[in-house]
XYZ file of C-alpha atoms in Angstrom:
741
model
C 20.375 -5.154 -27.286
C 20.525 -6.491 -30.829
C 18.089 -7.016 -33.704
C 18.075 -10.455 -35.270
C 15.885 -12.093 -37.905
C 13.426 -14.633 -36.522
C 12.607 -17.377 -39.017
C 9.064 -18.702 -38.655
C 7.694 -22.073 -39.775
C 6.765 -22.390 -43.496
C 3.046 -22.011 -42.798
C 3.668 -18.683 -41.084
C 6.033 -17.046 -43.564
C 3.635 -14.146 -43.970
C 4.194 -13.250 -40.291
C 7.971 -12.799 -40.458
C 9.074 -10.459 -37.712
C 12.239 -9.182 -36.126
C 13.313 -10.120 -32.642
C 15.453 -8.540 -29.982
C 18.242 -10.714 -28.611
C 20.784 -10.069 -25.887
C 24.129 -11.808 -25.596
C 25.046 -12.847 -22.081
C 28.500 -14.046 -21.092
C 28.551 -16.540 -18.213
C 31.837 -17.731 -16.773
C 32.339 -21.458 -16.323
C 29.113 -22.632 -17.923
C 30.055 -26.177 -16.909
C 30.155 -25.616 -13.138
C 27.048 -25.639 -10.964
C 26.445 -21.880 -10.900
C 27.290 -21.197 -14.541
C 25.343 -24.221 -15.750
C 22.133 -23.232 -13.980
C 22.367 -19.489 -14.644
C 22.923 -20.073 -18.356
C 20.164 -22.700 -18.423
C 17.587 -20.349 -16.882
C 18.644 -17.447 -19.106
C 18.294 -19.595 -22.217
C 14.651 -20.200 -21.217
C 13.958 -16.585 -20.269
C 12.479 -14.223 -22.861
C 14.314 -10.916 -22.903
C 12.323 -8.384 -20.894
C 9.756 -10.909 -19.645
C 10.447 -9.915 -16.025
C 10.673 -6.201 -16.765
C 7.701 -3.877 -16.600
C 6.947 -1.761 -19.659
C 8.206 1.776 -19.296
C 6.683 4.716 -21.065
C 10.081 6.193 -21.773
C 11.081 3.116 -23.746
C 7.875 3.183 -25.772
C 8.391 6.843 -26.651
C 11.981 6.268 -27.676
C 10.911 3.282 -29.774
C 8.420 5.441 -31.708
C 11.159 7.861 -32.739
C 13.494 5.147 -34.054
C 12.960 4.882 -37.840
C 14.765 1.508 -37.994
C 12.493 -0.096 -35.390
C 10.502 -2.974 -36.950
C 6.724 -2.811 -36.945
C 6.334 -6.257 -35.426
C 8.674 -7.288 -32.613
C 8.999 -10.813 -31.276
C 10.877 -11.297 -28.042
C 13.503 -14.049 -27.964
C 15.473 -15.786 -25.203
C 18.944 -14.688 -24.216
C 21.892 -15.918 -26.284
C 24.513 -17.520 -24.064
C 28.288 -17.533 -24.500
C 30.861 -18.470 -21.906
C 33.983 -20.266 -20.768
C 34.609 -23.774 -19.477
C 36.458 -25.001 -16.426
C 37.964 -27.762 -18.572
C 38.407 -28.560 -22.240
C 35.356 -29.815 -24.155
C 34.714 -33.537 -24.262
C 35.677 -33.826 -27.913
C 39.201 -32.722 -27.061
C 39.613 -35.029 -24.113
C 41.295 -38.381 -24.515
C 39.660 -39.910 -21.477
C 36.247 -40.327 -19.902
C 34.921 -37.776 -17.436
C 34.084 -39.094 -13.988
C 31.446 -36.364 -13.618
C 29.173 -38.161 -16.083
C 29.090 -41.264 -13.902
C 27.033 -39.740 -11.100
C 24.367 -38.137 -13.280
C 21.173 -40.183 -13.233
C 19.439 -41.516 -16.299
C 15.811 -40.504 -16.607
C 13.311 -43.333 -16.178
C 9.677 -42.415 -16.683
C 7.360 -43.498 -13.851
C 4.070 -42.433 -15.418
C 3.494 -39.763 -12.760
C 3.824 -36.503 -14.692
C 4.442 -34.352 -11.641
C 7.093 -36.661 -10.218
C 8.719 -37.178 -13.616
C 8.925 -33.412 -14.153
C 10.726 -32.959 -10.814
C 12.985 -35.910 -11.605
C 13.869 -34.620 -15.076
C 14.453 -31.075 -13.832
C 16.821 -32.310 -11.089
C 18.865 -34.274 -13.618
C 19.080 -31.401 -16.106
C 20.317 -28.987 -13.433
C 23.262 -31.206 -12.480
C 26.351 -29.722 -14.149
C 28.840 -31.832 -16.117
C 32.400 -30.534 -15.907
C 34.052 -30.096 -19.268
C 30.801 -30.467 -21.230
C 29.289 -27.619 -23.246
C 25.577 -27.287 -22.386
C 23.258 -27.618 -25.369
C 21.817 -24.141 -24.760
C 25.199 -22.368 -24.965
C 25.787 -20.857 -28.411
C 29.543 -20.276 -28.133
C 32.441 -20.995 -25.807
C 35.870 -19.429 -25.561
C 39.046 -20.553 -23.822
C 39.589 -18.516 -20.670
C 43.362 -18.413 -21.171
C 42.979 -16.792 -24.605
C 42.629 -13.239 -23.287
C 42.527 -11.549 -26.710
C 39.685 -13.745 -27.890
C 37.981 -13.463 -24.495
C 38.206 -9.682 -24.684
C 36.457 -9.645 -28.058
C 33.698 -11.910 -26.744
C 33.132 -9.796 -23.616
C 32.931 -6.605 -25.651
C 30.341 -8.242 -27.915
C 28.063 -9.122 -24.990
C 25.404 -7.009 -23.330
C 25.636 -8.724 -19.941
C 28.648 -10.340 -18.251
C 28.200 -12.676 -15.268
C 31.288 -13.846 -13.382
C 31.575 -16.441 -10.637
C 34.132 -14.690 -8.436
C 34.696 -17.704 -6.196
C 35.642 -19.946 -9.123
C 37.626 -17.454 -11.229
C 38.544 -14.406 -9.162
C 41.607 -13.313 -11.168
C 39.728 -13.530 -14.451
C 36.841 -11.505 -13.025
C 39.270 -8.817 -11.806
C 40.856 -8.637 -15.251
C 37.472 -8.521 -16.994
C 36.047 -5.612 -14.968
C 39.300 -3.672 -15.363
C 39.266 -4.214 -19.132
C 35.585 -3.271 -19.476
C 36.146 -0.105 -17.457
C 39.001 0.897 -19.759
C 36.857 0.186 -22.840
C 33.702 1.839 -21.490
C 33.931 4.772 -23.907
C 33.738 2.393 -26.884
C 30.276 1.139 -25.936
C 28.829 4.375 -24.575
C 25.769 4.147 -26.860
C 24.888 0.626 -25.695
C 25.606 0.142 -22.017
C 26.756 -3.170 -20.555
C 25.925 -4.868 -17.292
C 28.550 -6.657 -15.197
C 27.494 -8.952 -12.351
C 30.050 -10.410 -9.977
C 28.696 -13.303 -7.920
C 30.750 -13.188 -4.742
C 30.449 -14.804 -1.322
C 29.265 -13.761 2.117
C 32.753 -14.631 3.356
C 33.636 -11.000 2.645
C 31.407 -10.248 5.670
C 32.922 -12.944 7.930
C 34.759 -10.622 10.328
C 32.227 -7.796 10.434
C 31.478 -6.914 14.050
C 28.002 -7.024 15.547
C 26.682 -6.262 19.022
C 28.354 -8.920 21.210
C 25.650 -8.615 23.875
C 22.840 -9.470 21.460
C 22.946 -13.139 20.375
C 20.320 -12.470 17.695
C 22.085 -9.434 16.233
C 22.342 -9.459 12.447
C 23.937 -7.468 9.661
C 21.731 -5.748 7.097
C 22.433 -5.426 3.399
C 22.814 -1.637 3.554
C 25.759 -2.055 5.951
C 27.934 -3.498 3.174
C 30.365 -0.556 3.279
C 31.652 -1.636 6.689
C 31.977 -5.348 5.911
C 35.218 -7.072 6.959
C 36.335 -10.224 5.154
C 37.718 -13.519 6.336
C 41.542 -13.426 5.973
C 41.380 -15.913 3.093
C 38.833 -13.783 1.226
C 40.494 -10.369 1.268
C 41.134 -10.575 -2.476
C 37.428 -11.128 -3.066
C 36.609 -7.975 -1.114
C 39.099 -5.985 -3.198
C 37.484 -7.146 -6.446
C 34.021 -6.387 -5.034
C 35.109 -2.802 -4.381
C 36.554 -2.492 -7.894
C 33.276 -3.696 -9.400
C 31.263 -1.135 -7.458
C 33.778 1.622 -8.268
C 33.882 0.945 -12.022
C 30.078 0.905 -12.140
C 29.920 4.635 -11.645
C 30.383 5.106 -15.388
C 27.147 5.542 -17.347
C 28.085 2.966 -19.975
C 28.823 0.234 -17.420
C 26.341 -0.947 -14.822
C 27.878 -3.177 -12.173
C 26.443 -5.357 -9.437
C 27.889 -7.490 -6.677
C 25.746 -10.375 -5.459
C 27.148 -11.790 -2.212
C 25.764 -15.315 -2.145
C 25.283 -17.404 0.961
C 26.523 -20.965 1.273
C 24.919 -22.715 -1.680
C 23.131 -26.059 -1.510
C 22.003 -28.111 -4.510
C 22.266 -31.702 -5.802
C 25.747 -31.130 -7.240
C 29.090 -30.898 -5.494
C 28.604 -28.193 -2.876
C 29.791 -27.367 0.615
C 27.188 -29.676 2.195
C 27.643 -32.572 -0.226
C 30.072 -34.350 2.096
C 27.366 -34.534 4.765
C 24.723 -35.739 2.294
C 27.056 -38.425 0.968
C 28.095 -39.610 4.423
C 24.487 -39.747 5.624
C 23.399 -41.657 2.506
C 26.052 -44.244 3.292
C 24.412 -44.712 6.726
C 27.329 -43.310 8.699
C 27.111 -40.841 11.614
C 27.828 -37.223 10.718
C 30.497 -35.083 12.338
C 29.906 -31.530 13.505
C 33.133 -29.571 13.794
C 33.105 -27.342 16.835
C 30.021 -26.914 18.984
C 27.882 -26.199 15.907
C 26.309 -23.055 17.323
C 27.586 -20.846 14.495
C 24.889 -19.490 12.175
C 25.368 -20.196 8.461
C 23.857 -17.870 5.826
C 22.602 -20.188 3.076
C 20.753 -20.063 -0.219
C 19.454 -22.586 -2.681
C 21.176 -22.529 -6.058
C 17.741 -22.296 -7.695
C 16.922 -19.125 -5.760
C 20.379 -17.651 -6.401
C 19.931 -18.307 -10.115
C 16.601 -16.481 -10.077
C 18.180 -13.525 -8.250
C 20.872 -13.232 -10.920
C 18.357 -13.408 -13.782
C 16.070 -10.921 -12.056
C 19.007 -8.545 -11.647
C 19.789 -8.834 -15.361
C 16.175 -8.211 -16.286
C 15.360 -5.314 -13.956
C 18.782 -3.628 -13.458
C 17.941 -2.347 -9.932
C 19.436 0.787 -8.473
C 20.902 -1.211 -5.573
C 24.444 -2.164 -6.581
C 25.253 -4.528 -3.718
C 22.852 -7.407 -3.017
C 22.888 -10.005 -0.283
C 21.608 -13.296 -1.691
C 20.623 -15.314 1.387
C 17.395 -16.973 2.484
C 15.409 -16.169 5.624
C 16.914 -18.975 7.681
C 19.562 -18.292 10.233
C 20.187 -21.913 11.055
C 23.262 -23.168 12.848
C 25.715 -25.749 11.569
C 24.437 -28.285 14.124
C 20.810 -27.750 13.068
C 21.679 -28.341 9.420
C 23.764 -31.451 10.123
C 21.081 -32.907 12.407
C 18.425 -32.343 9.752
C 20.527 -34.106 7.092
C 21.342 -37.023 9.403
C 17.762 -37.468 10.600
C 16.216 -37.281 7.116
C 18.837 -39.218 5.168
C 21.037 -41.185 7.564
C 21.216 -42.743 10.986
C 20.200 -39.609 12.882
C 23.470 -39.733 14.805
C 25.769 -36.698 15.025
C 29.094 -36.614 16.824
C 31.158 -33.563 17.680
C 34.807 -33.051 16.833
C 37.282 -30.222 17.206
C 37.411 -27.552 14.526
C 40.996 -28.463 13.713
C 40.033 -32.072 12.894
C 38.073 -30.782 9.894
C 41.413 -30.076 8.214
C 42.122 -33.812 8.303
C 39.012 -34.546 6.283
C 40.082 -35.002 2.658
C 36.531 -34.296 1.497
C 36.708 -30.694 2.762
C 38.838 -28.007 1.138
C 40.279 -25.023 2.956
C 37.459 -22.840 1.592
C 34.873 -25.360 2.816
C 36.513 -25.341 6.242
C 36.380 -21.542 6.399
C 32.735 -21.409 5.302
C 31.466 -24.136 7.621
C 32.947 -22.394 10.650
C 31.766 -18.885 9.806
C 29.214 -17.296 12.147
C 27.048 -14.779 10.322
C 23.487 -13.585 10.713
C 22.639 -11.614 7.589
C 19.423 -9.889 6.625
C 18.806 -9.584 2.859
C 17.386 -6.423 1.416
C 16.504 -5.920 -2.241
C 16.151 -9.630 -3.084
C 13.103 -9.820 -0.795
C 11.297 -7.409 -3.112
C 12.041 -9.296 -6.313
C 9.108 -10.674 -8.264
C 10.209 -14.291 -8.674
C 8.752 -17.038 -6.500
C 11.252 -18.333 -3.964
C 11.746 -22.085 -3.889
C 13.442 -22.532 -0.508
C 12.956 -19.156 1.167
C 12.715 -20.769 4.603
C 16.102 -22.427 4.217
C 17.647 -25.875 4.034
C 16.289 -27.367 7.257
C 12.660 -26.448 6.572
C 12.843 -27.927 3.067
C 15.147 -30.862 3.764
C 12.749 -33.477 2.352
C 12.506 -31.790 -1.045
C 16.243 -31.075 -1.115
C 17.007 -34.750 -0.441
C 14.517 -35.847 -3.084
C 16.210 -33.698 -5.735
C 19.624 -34.876 -4.523
C 18.617 -38.513 -5.006
C 16.909 -37.875 -8.332
C 19.840 -35.967 -9.817
C 22.499 -38.479 -8.791
C 20.464 -41.603 -9.407
C 20.584 -42.608 -5.737
C 17.122 -44.135 -5.704
C 16.924 -47.438 -3.803
C 17.216 -50.661 -5.794
C 14.749 -53.187 -4.371
C 14.809 -56.833 -5.480
C 12.802 -59.866 -4.384
C 14.402 -63.238 -5.116
C 11.912 -66.113 -5.387
C 12.496 -69.798 -5.938
C 12.136 -73.324 -4.548
C 14.178 -74.554 -1.574
C 17.856 -75.294 -2.260
C 17.642 -73.633 -5.677
C 20.558 -71.295 -4.939
C 18.548 -68.276 -3.764
C 20.960 -67.347 -0.985
C 23.951 -67.712 -3.295
C 22.488 -65.489 -5.999
C 21.037 -63.045 -3.451
C 24.540 -62.568 -2.048
C 25.945 -62.086 -5.534
C 23.258 -59.522 -6.399
C 23.765 -57.649 -3.112
C 27.503 -57.548 -3.695
C 27.216 -56.469 -7.330
C 24.770 -53.622 -6.615
C 26.103 -52.789 -3.134
C 22.657 -53.164 -1.569
C 21.555 -54.877 1.621
C 20.953 -58.625 1.803
C 17.775 -59.308 3.796
C 17.312 -62.871 5.063
C 14.272 -63.822 7.094
C 16.111 -65.688 9.853
C 18.549 -62.821 10.399
C 15.716 -60.276 10.530
C 13.857 -62.301 13.170
C 17.012 -62.827 15.233
C 17.794 -59.086 15.151
C 14.227 -58.186 16.155
C 14.142 -60.654 19.053
C 17.618 -59.544 20.210
C 16.435 -55.925 20.160
C 13.381 -56.799 22.243
C 15.521 -58.681 24.754
C 17.928 -55.746 25.011
C 15.146 -53.247 25.610
C 13.378 -55.479 28.122
C 16.699 -55.865 29.965
C 16.812 -52.075 30.319
C 19.665 -51.424 27.908
C 18.116 -48.444 26.154
C 19.863 -46.055 23.800
C 19.539 -42.291 24.432
C 16.868 -42.128 21.721
C 14.857 -44.919 23.427
C 14.858 -43.591 26.987
C 11.269 -42.332 26.792
C 9.874 -45.499 25.166
C 7.430 -47.813 26.930
C 9.190 -51.175 27.284
C 6.115 -52.917 28.714
C 4.791 -53.405 25.203
C 8.105 -54.981 24.231
C 7.958 -57.268 27.267
C 4.488 -58.530 26.330
C 5.519 -59.062 22.719
C 8.659 -60.955 23.704
C 6.668 -63.281 25.964
C 4.151 -63.907 23.170
C 6.946 -64.737 20.726
C 8.641 -67.158 23.121
C 5.378 -68.911 23.874
C 4.555 -69.294 20.175
C 8.002 -70.667 19.449
C 7.701 -73.136 22.313
C 4.207 -74.251 21.256
C 4.362 -74.215 17.448
C 8.072 -74.096 16.736
C 7.668 -70.847 14.781
C 6.814 -67.202 15.363
C 3.360 -65.789 14.478
C 3.210 -64.726 10.843
C 1.809 -61.250 11.621
C 4.844 -60.464 13.784
C 7.259 -61.857 11.199
C 5.751 -59.569 8.563
C 6.053 -56.619 10.959
C 9.725 -57.396 11.586
C 10.434 -57.540 7.850
C 8.469 -54.347 7.162
C 10.418 -52.503 9.857
C 13.664 -53.761 8.345
C 12.708 -52.646 4.840
C 11.669 -49.257 6.209
C 15.056 -48.741 7.845
C 17.164 -45.959 6.394
C 19.823 -48.248 4.856
C 17.162 -50.071 2.819
C 15.502 -46.762 1.910
C 18.831 -45.352 0.750
C 20.598 -48.188 -1.054
C 17.830 -50.762 -1.376
C 17.664 -54.460 -0.641
C 17.555 -57.964 -2.058
C 15.007 -60.062 -0.161
C 16.093 -63.690 -0.035
C 13.198 -66.121 -0.495
C 10.408 -64.103 1.107
C 7.440 -63.700 0.744
C 6.318 -67.184 -0.298
C 2.542 -66.771 -0.395
C 0.036 -64.241 -1.684
C -1.060 -63.371 1.863
C 2.519 -62.722 2.973
C 3.108 -60.504 -0.064
C -0.078 -58.483 0.530
C 0.697 -57.995 4.217
C 4.303 -57.037 3.496
C 4.024 -54.839 0.414
C 0.373 -53.811 0.350
C -0.492 -50.125 0.457
C -2.452 -48.422 3.230
C -5.896 -49.853 3.954
C -7.503 -46.582 5.068
C -10.870 -45.620 3.598
C -9.590 -42.659 1.619
C -7.013 -44.818 -0.169
C -9.669 -47.407 -1.011
C -11.955 -44.771 -2.561
C -9.143 -43.194 -4.582
C -8.643 -45.135 -7.853
C -5.288 -43.422 -8.425
C -3.890 -44.489 -5.049
C -0.967 -46.924 -5.350
C -1.715 -50.561 -4.549
C 1.780 -51.179 -3.232
C 3.715 -49.429 -0.498
C 5.968 -47.013 -2.405
C 8.661 -47.181 0.283
C 8.791 -50.968 0.560
C 7.573 -52.226 -2.812
C 10.154 -54.037 -4.960
C 11.358 -52.778 -8.305
C 12.301 -56.216 -9.608
C 11.215 -59.773 -8.882
C 13.543 -62.583 -9.931
C 12.218 -66.150 -9.898
C 14.691 -69.026 -10.084
C 13.422 -72.019 -12.049
C 14.807 -75.530 -11.472
C 13.147 -78.976 -11.480
C 12.866 -80.865 -8.202
C 14.967 -83.718 -9.532
C 17.845 -81.361 -10.293
C 17.620 -79.946 -6.777
C 17.736 -83.422 -5.240
C 20.664 -84.452 -7.447
C 22.542 -81.318 -6.443
C 21.962 -81.972 -2.724
C 22.954 -85.651 -3.073
C 26.346 -84.574 -4.397
C 27.050 -82.619 -1.222
C 29.073 -84.303 1.550
C 27.097 -85.628 4.499
C 28.729 -83.114 6.826
C 27.235 -80.275 4.767
C 23.725 -81.750 4.908
C 23.604 -83.063 8.479
C 21.642 -80.870 10.861
C 20.034 -78.801 8.080
C 16.705 -78.787 6.277
C 18.344 -80.387 3.260
C 18.154 -83.992 4.364
C 16.274 -86.178 1.900
C 13.070 -86.309 3.927
C 13.116 -82.634 4.956
C 13.952 -81.423 1.451
C 11.168 -83.479 -0.109
C 8.690 -82.041 2.386
C 9.856 -78.462 1.734
C 9.597 -78.920 -2.033
C 6.078 -80.297 -1.726
C 5.034 -77.308 0.397
C 6.586 -74.861 -2.071
C 4.925 -76.457 -5.122
C 1.558 -76.540 -3.341
C 1.828 -72.832 -2.497
C 3.029 -71.854 -5.967
C 0.624 -73.331 -8.477
C -0.277 -71.331 -11.567
C -3.380 -69.998 -9.805
C -2.015 -69.086 -6.378
C 1.692 -68.386 -6.890
C 3.006 -65.303 -5.156
C 4.318 -64.161 -8.547
C 0.736 -63.337 -9.552
C 0.629 -60.662 -6.835
C 3.563 -58.830 -8.411
C 2.244 -59.400 -11.925
C -1.027 -57.673 -11.020
C 0.993 -54.678 -9.780
C 2.836 -54.580 -13.136
C 6.065 -55.638 -11.417
C 6.486 -58.445 -13.902
C 8.756 -61.221 -12.568
C 11.593 -62.485 -14.682
C 12.048 -66.247 -14.607
C 15.650 -67.448 -14.862
C 16.554 -71.103 -15.343
C 19.378 -72.074 -13.016
C 19.643 -75.648 -14.273
C 20.036 -74.696 -17.936
C 22.599 -71.938 -17.228
C 25.775 -71.704 -15.189
C 26.072 -69.192 -12.350
C 27.836 -66.536 -14.431
C 25.167 -66.731 -17.144
C 22.416 -66.422 -14.530
C 24.076 -63.286 -13.119
C 24.440 -61.828 -16.608
C 20.709 -62.325 -17.228
C 19.796 -60.792 -13.869
C 22.120 -57.754 -14.131
C 21.031 -57.092 -17.711
C 17.404 -57.035 -16.564
C 18.017 -54.865 -13.488
C 20.499 -52.484 -15.135
C 23.240 -50.391 -13.615
C 23.762 -49.820 -9.859
C 21.963 -46.927 -8.150
C 24.825 -45.673 -6.014
C 27.900 -43.496 -5.892
C 30.058 -46.193 -7.397
C 33.452 -47.082 -5.978
C 35.121 -44.680 -3.559
C 38.539 -43.187 -4.379
C 40.056 -45.700 -1.980
C 38.267 -48.559 -3.719
C 39.333 -47.249 -7.120
C 42.929 -47.046 -5.885
C 42.715 -50.573 -4.483
C 41.194 -51.846 -7.731
C 43.961 -50.201 -9.737
C 46.538 -51.688 -7.370
C 45.079 -55.154 -7.807
C 44.975 -54.701 -11.572
C 48.572 -53.521 -11.575
C 49.574 -56.470 -9.395
C 47.743 -58.838 -11.729
C 49.444 -57.250 -14.732
C 52.818 -57.439 -12.954
C 52.255 -61.110 -12.138
C 51.179 -61.751 -15.706
C 54.243 -59.917 -17.022
C 56.498 -61.789 -14.576
C 54.968 -65.104 -15.631
C 55.410 -64.174 -19.282
C 59.023 -63.166 -18.630
C 59.654 -66.381 -16.727
C 58.139 -68.362 -19.582
C 60.273 -66.449 -22.079
C 63.426 -67.119 -20.080
C 62.486 -70.802 -19.744
C 61.971 -71.076 -23.465
C 65.238 -69.250 -24.145
C 67.043 -71.570 -21.732
C 65.509 -74.629 -23.344
C 66.416 -73.290 -26.780
C 69.990 -72.587 -25.651
C 70.257 -76.069 -24.190
C 68.848 -77.560 -27.363
C 71.256 -75.590 -29.513
C 74.177 -76.517 -27.238
C 73.221 -80.187 -27.393
C 72.802 -79.973 -31.144
C 76.206 -78.272 -31.504
C 77.830 -80.973 -29.355
C 76.232 -83.693 -31.407
C 77.233 -81.926 -34.624
C 80.836 -81.607 -33.429
C 80.959 -85.304 -32.519
C 79.555 -86.276 -35.881
C 81.985 -83.955 -37.678
C 84.904 -85.472 -35.773
C 83.715 -88.927 -36.714
C 83.496 -87.877 -40.360
C 87.000 -86.451 -40.194
C 88.292 -89.673 -38.637
C 86.659 -91.760 -41.307
C 88.017 -89.492 -44.032
C 91.498 -89.841 -42.487
C 91.201 -93.590 -42.471
C 90.075 -93.551 -46.087
C 92.986 -91.328 -47.060
C 95.407 -93.510 -45.235
C 93.986 -96.600 -46.870
C 94.188 -94.998 -50.287
C 97.804 -93.867 -49.701
C 99.261 -97.406 -49.098
C 99.932 -98.339 -52.799
C 101.550 -94.972 -53.396
C 103.753 -95.375 -50.329
C 104.836 -98.809 -51.443
C 105.656 -97.518 -54.914
C 107.723 -94.658 -53.523
C 109.631 -96.912 -51.145
C 110.410 -99.379 -53.931
C 111.194 -97.167 -56.894
C 111.750 -93.595 -55.753
C 113.317 -93.497 -52.327
C 116.411 -95.652 -53.108
C 117.422 -93.535 -56.121
C 116.651 -90.300 -54.285
C 118.688 -91.398 -51.305
C 121.646 -92.265 -53.537
C 121.337 -88.871 -55.271
C 121.361 -86.979 -52.021
C 124.428 -88.906 -50.832
C 126.172 -88.162 -54.088
C 125.355 -84.442 -53.785
C 126.836 -84.423 -50.315
C 130.017 -85.997 -51.628
C 130.471 -83.857 -54.734
C 129.096 -80.584 -53.412
C 128.297 -79.077 -56.824
C 127.652 -75.367 -57.330
C 124.024 -76.071 -58.221
C 122.932 -78.991 -56.023
C 119.353 -78.951 -57.350
C 120.356 -79.189 -60.937
C 122.969 -81.804 -60.087
C 120.389 -83.921 -58.224
C 117.962 -83.646 -61.108
C 120.585 -84.826 -63.560
C 121.498 -87.662 -61.227
C 117.921 -88.821 -60.909
C 117.401 -88.619 -64.632
C 120.488 -90.756 -65.309
C 119.839 -93.345 -62.624
C 116.018 -93.572 -63.103
C 115.122 -97.262 -62.873
C 112.684 -96.761 -65.674
C 115.393 -95.658 -68.064
C 117.396 -98.777 -67.228
């Protein structure tokens, strides 16, 4: 424990006091366990969970350096990261994408839960704001100095087993150097070191107690963890080093945990798979409760050195999967062989081992700790709250949109675009009615699903007859039944998970009240704070498409007759529909007023003054980002493949264009060279003709005056054969030159 100066605000400078601080090292402060342990410690005042001891007070009185006024301060956190900090990364982190953005609802209690769930979701590679210092785990010299400077060391043995083994060995060797100020080492292990411990085979409810830890037998893949656990306990026998092993159950929380695959699959409305018969009991614990156990151990330093951190539940794998499926998904669970789990890319080998373990464990010391358990009864008993936090943290709240507008204004087109962009469900009135009637006909025919075997189909038979009679008499189904069908559809799990876009319904105030209105019971009416809209069904956004009737008619007139024939878009039918819509949507009685009164203010978008892309930009800007997981790895791979193909096609087209241009340039240059050669040849020919023409007088002169004398001289040389024929010829020409004569 260290003394540090606490600086008070300027108006309290006369009350300057000293404070005790403790440095706590937490491994991997950016993974789920390290993030939440460090977060809770940073909010915990040193000693706030520890009872005052008389021995400490007496020792404090005898210390002359002890300050007169002591102010307690929170723990100071240092730690390592599982990845480099964001500032050193050259790319975005996918982990940030699934963390929700806080949107205030006005309900303080709900907003507090929402904000807390978001803050507890770890971001890999990001240094939490409450961590004072981080050190690279691979820099052992620097890490050693940091560990020796800390009062408490907490290691996640599942995430960094080798580092934890090195750390406890090093601290044991250095124990003499900090004999005056003892250190506490906590290794957070796993119940998998108990996986093969034998119990009474004749007692199906037999369990293993915490005080039996000396005879625990590990799963073959967790023998190294058991060895490190034993080292931690062994090295803790020194006075200067207190050591604890906390064997944690299978952890569940909003982050990436062993059960996340089942939550994700259920949220996507797919049946869950139970590997094996599912009768194996799984020891579990909420990450919030595990975090409190670790902090309580730091604060109270109990005499028990080995702690089992599990909740009271002894639920089986099948019970957990059924609870997740029923509360978040379709409610369907199928069985598969244990070996098929290895084919699931979402499950690691460690996940496979943990999901198939069969352990009934009874905790000991943790049951006597002073903190208030959050999920003491286990995952199944608290599934609703667990799912709520899961949705809050990951931003998986449903996105509910109502699209309003006159007939033939493009509602269905834009509803489809919105549903595709946000990956939510497109709800169209005709389809909902057809599905409901088809379901009634199936049930009346006796084709019941296993879940429907105990249902009374007589009610369905009466309803189906009433619907058919109304359709035969009036040409439409009764409005009260239509509203019921739509309400049931919006209450279905897919719409409650992802959300919906409701295409062109409701159209009147009465339809909107019947569909979205809150409960009409007396208690709700007397409670002024009760919501006026059904919180499960009520829309988040209302989009109203605005377009004049003339523009609608012009648009329909441009369509081919084959597209209009047999629809409600003939000239007479369309005019009638537009008149009905305008009559039901005056300024006083428009259905938009219903939403406006509920402070769900509609946004009006002009579809005749903007093109389709501009309309979608306006709508998506108003609604914001999607509320889902985003693209799957397969979709990301496919998107990258398409982008690469597009780039390859673009590069190929560019290369083809370059080659075409080069070919054209070569042809042009070749043609130009040919033309240049032809012109040059013509010039040469003309020059030759000029030269020849210019040489005629000279030729005539030579033939008349030079060649006869020269010929005579050469003949004379041949006759005489002088010793110097050149000189003789020159003399001959000089003498017989016609000019001299």
